XYZ file of C-alpha atoms in Angstrom:
569
model
C -72.177 81.098 57.128
C -75.630 82.636 57.410
C -77.728 80.637 59.856
C -80.907 80.332 57.788
C -82.415 77.912 60.273
C -81.474 79.899 63.366
C -84.706 81.282 64.738
C -84.553 84.565 66.607
C -86.634 84.199 69.735
C -87.306 87.683 71.063
C -87.820 87.517 74.818
C -89.354 90.978 75.163
C -91.115 92.506 72.190
C -91.451 96.271 72.223
C -94.415 97.976 70.578
C -92.304 100.729 68.999
C -88.642 99.668 68.851
C -87.854 102.782 66.814
C -88.588 104.916 69.885
C -85.807 106.523 71.879
C -85.302 104.636 75.149
C -83.719 105.591 78.426
C -80.848 103.346 79.487
C -82.723 102.219 82.606
C -85.658 101.073 80.433
C -83.380 98.761 78.447
C -81.696 97.500 81.630
C -85.100 96.664 83.141
C -85.984 94.632 80.044
C -82.743 92.665 80.425
C -83.420 92.004 84.105
C -86.982 90.809 83.495
C -85.725 88.489 80.745
C -83.586 86.841 83.425
C -86.590 86.345 85.700
C -85.675 89.299 87.921
C -88.831 91.328 88.381
C -88.990 92.559 91.969
C -86.909 95.372 93.395
C -85.185 93.007 95.842
C -84.328 90.510 93.077
C -82.759 93.257 90.998
C -80.797 94.640 93.943
C -79.513 91.161 94.812
C -78.465 90.621 91.189
C -76.302 93.743 91.097
C -75.122 93.262 94.680
C -74.872 89.491 95.202
C -74.613 88.251 98.758
C -71.173 86.923 99.686
C -71.140 83.087 99.781
C -70.120 83.324 103.426
C -73.577 84.734 104.185
C -75.681 82.386 102.038
C -78.051 80.511 104.347
C -78.346 76.735 104.423
C -82.133 77.048 104.132
C -81.953 79.158 100.947
C -80.006 76.327 99.281
C -82.650 73.717 100.181
C -80.069 71.858 102.247
C -81.313 69.755 105.154
C -79.964 71.376 108.328
C -80.427 68.182 110.367
C -78.420 66.157 107.856
C -75.742 68.847 107.823
C -75.522 68.936 111.625
C -75.347 65.148 111.724
C -72.488 65.164 109.196
C -70.503 67.788 111.101
C -70.917 65.909 114.383
C -69.605 62.761 112.669
C -66.608 64.666 111.278
C -65.834 66.055 114.752
C -65.901 62.544 116.217
C -63.652 61.230 113.442
C -61.128 63.977 114.147
C -61.316 63.393 117.902
C -60.857 59.618 117.517
C -58.133 60.004 114.865
C -60.086 57.943 112.349
C -58.981 57.814 108.726
C -61.219 60.046 106.604
C -61.309 59.653 102.825
C -62.803 62.276 100.514
C -64.091 60.537 97.398
C -64.154 62.993 94.500
C -64.747 62.983 90.770
C -62.426 63.428 87.804
C -64.034 66.512 86.230
C -63.227 70.133 87.106
C -66.146 70.489 89.522
C -65.293 67.242 91.302
C -61.585 68.053 91.488
C -62.282 71.534 92.868
C -64.788 70.082 95.367
C -62.187 67.565 96.546
C -59.561 70.287 96.958
C -61.949 72.527 98.925
C -62.911 69.872 101.466
C -59.442 68.314 101.725
C -57.796 71.673 102.474
C -60.415 72.374 105.133
C -60.145 68.989 106.873
C -56.356 68.761 106.518
C -56.084 71.951 108.564
C -57.925 70.090 111.360
C -56.484 66.568 111.069
C -53.704 64.871 109.156
C -55.812 61.694 108.918
C -57.586 62.729 105.731
C -56.849 61.561 102.188
C -58.314 62.845 98.910
C -59.264 60.124 96.440
C -60.061 60.620 92.756
C -61.198 57.475 90.901
C -59.612 56.434 87.633
C -62.146 57.022 84.868
C -61.025 53.955 82.926
C -60.722 51.396 85.738
C -63.344 52.570 88.224
C -65.744 54.809 86.336
C -67.834 57.642 87.725
C -68.855 57.899 91.354
C -68.228 55.982 94.535
C -67.339 52.421 93.615
C -67.884 49.355 95.843
C -64.644 47.712 94.694
C -62.613 50.854 95.296
C -64.038 51.251 98.791
C -63.035 47.667 99.572
C -59.502 48.315 98.312
C -59.217 51.497 100.361
C -60.333 49.669 103.497
C -57.603 47.077 102.901
C -55.008 49.841 102.556
C -56.252 51.855 105.532
C -57.679 49.606 108.283
C -58.624 52.701 110.324
C -60.730 54.041 107.419
C -64.092 54.707 109.090
C -65.517 57.796 107.382
C -66.074 58.360 103.665
C -67.224 61.739 102.360
C -68.261 61.950 98.720
C -68.068 65.238 96.823
C -69.810 65.885 93.495
C -71.033 62.277 93.464
C -72.704 59.643 95.608
C -76.407 60.408 95.320
C -76.957 57.286 93.173
C -74.137 55.173 94.679
C -76.427 52.690 96.450
C -74.162 49.645 95.998
C -71.041 51.509 97.103
C -72.757 52.809 100.238
C -74.054 49.319 101.060
C -70.488 48.007 100.722
C -69.162 50.751 102.997
C -71.808 50.021 105.614
C -70.825 46.324 105.643
C -67.194 47.332 106.199
C -68.085 49.582 109.130
C -67.511 52.787 107.178
C -69.947 55.658 107.642
C -70.728 57.586 104.452
C -71.530 61.279 104.179
C -72.797 62.121 100.704
C -72.411 65.639 99.306
C -73.760 65.971 95.791
C -75.797 68.119 93.426
C -76.739 65.612 90.725
C -80.274 64.355 90.177
C -81.486 61.861 92.747
C -82.338 58.329 91.691
C -85.551 56.497 92.547
C -84.002 55.227 95.783
C -81.573 57.103 98.017
C -78.428 55.377 99.311
C -78.472 54.291 102.981
C -75.831 56.817 103.924
C -75.039 58.173 107.392
C -75.893 61.656 106.130
C -76.952 63.114 102.780
C -76.159 66.744 101.990
C -77.806 67.362 98.646
C -79.084 70.292 96.644
C -79.357 70.938 92.922
C -79.077 74.696 93.400
C -75.269 74.867 93.374
C -72.265 72.940 92.053
C -70.499 70.025 93.690
C -67.684 72.393 94.662
C -70.295 74.796 96.021
C -71.812 72.088 98.245
C -68.325 71.105 99.454
C -67.544 74.758 100.220
C -70.745 75.179 102.245
C -69.964 72.016 104.222
C -66.415 73.261 104.854
C -67.783 76.636 105.957
C -70.167 74.985 108.419
C -67.448 72.661 109.756
C -65.221 75.650 110.523
C -68.075 77.327 112.386
C -68.306 74.303 114.699
C -64.552 73.606 114.881
C -62.972 77.088 114.912
C -59.424 77.280 113.605
C -57.701 80.495 112.392
C -55.813 78.650 109.648
C -59.026 77.002 108.437
C -60.825 80.352 108.279
C -58.161 81.652 105.899
C -58.379 78.483 103.796
C -62.151 78.856 103.428
C -61.631 82.343 101.998
C -58.882 81.118 99.686
C -60.924 78.152 98.471
C -63.722 80.389 97.193
C -61.814 80.592 93.896
C -62.107 76.800 93.582
C -65.852 76.865 94.256
C -66.206 79.453 91.481
C -64.222 77.323 89.033
C -66.419 74.316 89.773
C -69.582 76.390 89.389
C -68.581 77.898 86.052
C -66.998 74.747 84.599
C -70.064 72.645 85.481
C -72.320 75.048 83.556
C -74.544 76.064 86.469
C -76.972 78.978 85.899
C -75.141 82.103 87.078
C -78.034 83.502 89.077
C -78.778 83.500 92.808
C -76.162 81.632 94.882
C -74.198 80.573 91.790
C -73.810 84.224 90.812
C -72.442 84.853 94.301
C -69.885 82.058 93.967
C -68.925 83.182 90.451
C -68.629 86.894 91.229
C -66.600 86.653 94.429
C -64.689 83.602 93.269
C -63.615 85.282 90.024
C -62.353 88.239 92.030
C -60.278 85.759 94.038
C -59.029 84.050 90.860
C -57.730 87.385 89.583
C -55.723 87.948 92.768
C -54.846 84.354 93.624
C -51.613 83.423 95.315
C -52.191 79.711 94.688
C -48.988 78.426 93.010
C -50.847 75.893 90.862
C -53.205 78.450 89.373
C -50.414 80.973 88.772
C -48.437 78.280 86.947
C -51.505 77.294 84.932
C -52.125 80.931 83.982
C -48.542 81.166 82.717
C -48.739 77.890 80.767
C -51.986 79.032 79.135
C -50.551 82.438 78.217
C -52.869 84.366 80.537
C -50.350 85.701 83.049
C -46.772 85.321 84.167
C -45.819 83.725 87.490
C -45.769 87.118 89.206
C -49.474 87.447 88.407
C -49.041 90.180 85.793
C -51.505 89.931 82.949
C -50.330 88.975 79.492
C -52.145 90.787 76.683
C -54.504 92.337 79.244
C -56.036 88.992 80.180
C -58.604 89.183 82.945
C -59.810 85.910 84.432
C -63.534 85.734 83.688
C -66.088 83.084 82.809
C -64.625 82.705 79.302
C -61.119 82.033 80.629
C -62.438 79.464 83.124
C -64.686 77.707 80.591
C -62.361 77.585 77.602
C -58.805 77.868 78.934
C -58.497 76.785 82.578
C -61.182 74.092 83.009
C -60.235 72.167 79.817
C -56.691 71.762 81.147
C -57.957 70.521 84.517
C -60.453 68.199 82.817
C -57.867 66.843 80.377
C -56.133 64.804 83.074
C -59.273 62.870 83.956
C -59.991 62.309 80.278
C -56.544 61.121 79.210
C -54.462 60.234 82.283
C -55.390 60.437 85.983
C -57.144 63.447 87.488
C -55.115 63.217 90.691
C -52.476 65.383 88.984
C -55.010 68.187 88.526
C -55.793 67.947 92.236
C -52.075 68.058 93.060
C -51.735 71.186 90.933
C -54.512 72.973 92.823
C -53.212 71.990 96.267
C -49.424 72.214 95.945
C -47.524 74.913 97.834
C -44.357 74.330 95.766
C -43.954 76.717 92.810
C -41.515 74.450 90.946
C -43.835 71.460 91.321
C -46.726 73.669 90.225
C -44.888 74.645 87.033
C -44.092 70.998 86.228
C -47.718 69.959 86.765
C -49.078 72.917 84.766
C -46.877 71.972 81.810
C -48.043 68.355 82.127
C -51.680 69.511 82.057
C -50.970 71.678 79.017
C -49.352 68.818 77.077
C -52.165 66.454 78.026
C -54.764 68.985 76.916
C -53.129 69.302 73.493
C -53.181 65.506 73.151
C -56.824 65.533 74.234
C -57.647 68.011 71.462
C -55.973 65.776 68.878
C -57.895 62.683 70.025
C -61.213 64.573 70.069
C -60.642 65.654 66.465
C -60.076 62.020 65.441
C -63.217 60.758 67.195
C -65.388 63.581 65.857
C -64.164 63.031 62.293
C -65.170 59.356 62.444
C -68.437 60.005 64.322
C -69.469 62.716 61.872
C -69.090 60.317 58.941
C -71.151 57.685 60.766
C -73.851 60.190 61.721
C -74.170 61.462 58.150
C -75.062 57.962 56.928
C -78.342 57.904 58.858
C -81.608 59.793 58.740
C -82.194 60.347 62.442
C -85.712 60.665 63.805
C -84.678 60.438 67.452
C -81.418 61.137 69.233
C -78.102 60.238 67.621
C -76.584 57.070 69.131
C -73.116 56.067 67.898
C -70.742 53.408 69.190
C -67.271 52.300 68.106
C -64.329 50.498 69.674
C -61.900 53.205 68.506
C -63.608 55.971 70.488
C -61.450 57.049 73.425
C -63.552 56.809 76.569
C -62.122 60.022 77.957
C -63.379 62.250 75.136
C -66.757 60.766 74.163
C -68.556 63.547 76.050
C -66.720 66.182 74.029
C -67.479 64.266 70.827
C -71.174 64.133 71.755
C -71.128 67.909 72.312
C -69.592 68.468 68.865
C -72.270 66.285 67.233
C -75.017 68.200 69.032
C -73.480 71.444 67.793
C -73.312 70.203 64.205
C -76.586 68.255 63.870
C -78.584 70.027 66.577
C -80.177 66.975 68.115
C -79.339 65.022 71.294
C -76.395 62.666 70.928
C -75.013 59.661 72.775
C -71.497 58.480 71.933
C -70.294 55.124 73.253
C -66.789 53.768 73.648
C -67.221 50.051 72.930
C -65.440 47.618 75.184
C -65.307 43.841 74.824
C -67.915 43.310 77.529
C -68.826 46.722 78.941
C -69.172 49.993 77.041
C -69.180 53.554 78.382
C -71.613 56.169 77.102
C -71.724 59.943 77.277
C -74.822 61.932 76.355
C -75.402 65.582 75.511
C -78.700 67.307 74.828
C -80.347 70.401 73.374
C -82.593 72.980 74.988
C -86.048 71.592 75.703
C -85.058 67.916 75.924
C -84.222 66.239 79.258
C -81.805 63.497 78.266
C -81.286 61.905 81.693
C -85.058 61.390 81.985
C -85.133 59.448 78.719
C -82.052 57.401 79.626
C -83.577 56.430 82.972
C -86.560 54.928 81.164
C -84.096 52.253 80.028
C -82.586 51.502 83.441
C -83.387 47.830 82.895
C -80.934 47.790 79.963
C -78.145 50.035 81.252
C -75.800 49.346 84.151
C -76.464 52.614 85.890
C -75.280 56.163 85.483
C -76.268 59.702 86.297
C -76.256 63.282 85.158
C -78.336 66.352 84.397
C -81.074 67.236 81.878
C -78.386 68.445 79.435
C -75.593 65.914 80.054
C -75.364 62.357 81.335
C -73.240 59.235 81.334
C -73.807 55.535 81.851
C -72.374 52.055 81.326
C -73.965 49.253 79.336
C -73.188 45.686 78.318
C -71.741 45.888 74.811
C -74.146 43.237 73.561
C -77.096 45.432 74.538
C -76.076 48.580 72.640
C -78.226 47.821 69.585
C -81.386 47.176 71.586
C -80.683 50.313 73.641
C -80.270 52.399 70.474
C -83.526 51.058 69.021
C -85.551 51.654 72.178
C -83.950 55.055 72.766
C -85.001 56.122 69.278
C -88.557 54.976 70.031
C -88.562 57.037 73.230
C -86.961 60.185 71.824
C -88.463 60.367 68.336
C -91.932 61.640 69.389
C -90.368 64.085 71.843
C -88.059 65.671 69.270
C -90.608 67.811 67.461
C -89.725 70.282 64.720
C -89.936 73.062 67.280
C -87.499 71.358 69.688
C -85.111 70.638 66.800
C -85.104 74.232 65.587
C -82.021 76.000 66.865
C -82.958 79.235 68.527
C -81.058 82.366 69.372
C -82.597 84.025 72.389
C -82.672 87.757 71.810
C -83.352 90.160 74.654
C -85.115 92.788 72.584
C -85.061 94.831 69.387
C -83.364 98.221 69.529
C -82.294 100.884 67.072
C -78.764 102.191 66.632
C -79.784 105.527 68.152
C -80.275 103.722 71.495
C -76.721 102.374 71.548
C -73.901 104.211 73.310
C -70.907 103.717 75.596
C -73.024 104.525 78.654
C -75.407 101.644 77.872
C -72.445 99.273 77.488
C -71.122 100.400 80.881
C -74.432 99.486 82.530
C -74.574 96.154 80.708
C -71.055 95.317 81.933
C -72.562 95.159 85.438
C -74.361 91.973 84.343
C -71.022 90.153 84.515
C -70.202 87.427 85.303
C -72.331 86.146 82.450
C -72.974 82.557 81.480
C -75.741 79.963 81.635
C -78.956 81.568 82.958
C -77.441 85.032 82.625
C -76.140 85.228 79.060
C -74.417 88.276 77.653
C -77.321 90.493 76.475
C -78.261 90.047 72.817
C -80.008 92.719 70.741
C -81.316 92.771 67.195
C -81.566 95.655 64.762
C -83.272 95.282 61.380
C -82.769 97.066 58.047
C -79.165 97.996 58.728
C -77.068 99.209 55.768
C -73.680 97.678 55.039
C -71.098 100.423 54.506
C -68.128 98.078 54.241
C -67.458 94.345 54.648
C -64.073 92.636 54.520
C -62.529 89.413 55.741
C -59.931 89.350 58.510
C -57.977 86.726 60.432
C -56.349 83.496 59.318
C -57.718 82.378 55.941
C -60.267 85.194 56.082
C -62.453 83.312 58.553
C -63.883 86.396 60.218
C -65.863 89.349 58.970
C -65.137 93.005 59.750
C -68.102 95.279 59.117
C -69.014 98.922 59.108
C -72.769 99.306 59.564
C -75.106 102.288 59.408
C -78.692 103.117 60.249
C -80.359 106.497 60.706
C -77.009 108.267 60.270
C -75.417 106.335 63.131
C -72.386 104.193 62.221
C -70.781 101.337 64.167
C -67.894 98.984 63.548
C -68.741 95.309 63.978
C -66.987 91.955 64.016
C -68.612 88.645 63.036
C -66.433 85.688 64.031
C -66.529 82.689 61.702
C -68.610 84.446 59.062
C -65.930 85.482 56.569
C -67.415 83.360 53.773
C -70.460 85.627 53.398
C -68.392 88.751 52.656
C -69.133 88.527 48.879
C -72.873 88.761 49.633
C -72.484 92.022 51.527
C -72.116 94.721 48.917
C -72.324 98.400 49.955
C -75.869 99.516 50.910
C -77.006 95.897 51.277
C -79.712 95.712 53.955
C -79.267 93.174 56.754
C -80.714 92.279 60.121
C -78.182 91.629 62.866
C -78.207 89.961 66.271
C -75.314 91.150 68.422
C -73.665 91.845 71.770
C -72.189 95.193 72.727
C -68.486 95.478 73.482
C -66.119 98.303 74.276
C -63.199 99.023 71.962
C -60.406 100.868 73.794
C -57.913 101.161 70.933
C -55.234 103.819 71.581
C -56.994 104.844 74.790
C -60.150 105.933 72.971
C -63.437 104.312 73.982
C -65.908 103.400 71.282
C -68.739 100.938 70.917
C -68.243 97.815 68.804
C -70.893 95.263 67.870
C -70.115 91.545 68.128
C -72.412 89.988 65.538
C -73.806 86.579 66.537
C -76.091 86.162 63.527
C -76.872 88.026 60.350
C -79.891 87.755 58.072
C -79.940 89.147 54.544
C -82.975 91.324 53.818
């Protein structure tokens, strides 16, 4: 469909877009749109520093806290204390757990990875779980959190009472009061897996071990997966993790990943690509991470951790198939929840954020359901899985609205939670859902102005067809890996003539176009826009927003436009 309400927000307006531009002029516009203005910033972007050389200071990590943590780890190893790594059940948390466990396990066998059960324990370090672990392991004296812990005040207090020192490693937003932990290693600049990787790197510097050094290099692929899956801006240190980690993912020897690639149809077990599949940000975001996340949503995330850490190829294949089956079940359940939630949402005229609760909503997929509602209604959404006494909530937001800030204004009603400006989660007494919904609407309604609620497509600049060529696409390909903070460049061209328009794909969902302007013709594809084909008669004038892509059919290279939006003139 034509996105009538999609506003094109041009980041860099050019006085005379019809002019002929040099490739480097267009590239400089793209760099400046990403906040890269100085020569050194641009050089670092195209030549990111290896994560092994990223300084602690540049990440805003506290060196004293880091040194204190490493000293405590050394003592735990020396005294043969039981160390437990307390992770999280999403892809970032699972990868973070794997990174630190592999590092510490190469130094001591007295280390156990622990992933909480979403349904019984909830998110983050849990006081009850820590008590249970102490009962199981009397020599448990050091707890290290990864991708959680920065708001786990009660859990840390419980650990302290039991004589357990707590090292927190996290990247989530801090609460009003920090936990009384032995050491806090926190930064919001990188992912949970990134923080875990930096800690592992620093541990190996202080406790040299040849095997550990190799593991740190091998675990870079896990840090990249966590970074990409957790939707971190792919600039600065995150670009470093993504770039070098994706290279590692493409050449991995990790049995679990090779088995997962095969199950997902990306590669066979020998690592050969199927259908030319390269592992990039798309493959991580939409193929690999959903399978890893599915376990925490539907079953127990410990199986995803086992997949990443196993050395046994047969076990890896069994686990990969289990993840694949669970992911398909997850998709089915999401569809059911979204269908019901959509009907409920359509009954209301929302002035603030959408807040929906129902006992049939599967707790493991409410975040995905909230994302689908945001996509459809373009306003923040909170979806709650109603329990008899306690309900679980997952929130998703839109650009320009910090949802965790608004949720924290109602801390007196909720039972605690955490998150980011764009995504959050919390628990609440079921009897308080209605009052929460009412007050949340009062808080969010004045903040959700018409401007905030207008969906925008950020466009890098306006160009003419005469400026487009294979050489420009080659330079733009150097912007990879693309993602949050560094999106694939988007251009617009106005007054383009339609030469031909036809539907392609299953049920004619997609649109294949031939477009012309100033005697220059390009083929284009518009995914999901097949229904507007009847409106595009020959010589019809349109404006298009698009990415550039390279078509290498039959060995010939030609430029193809991937149309993101189309406006009829």
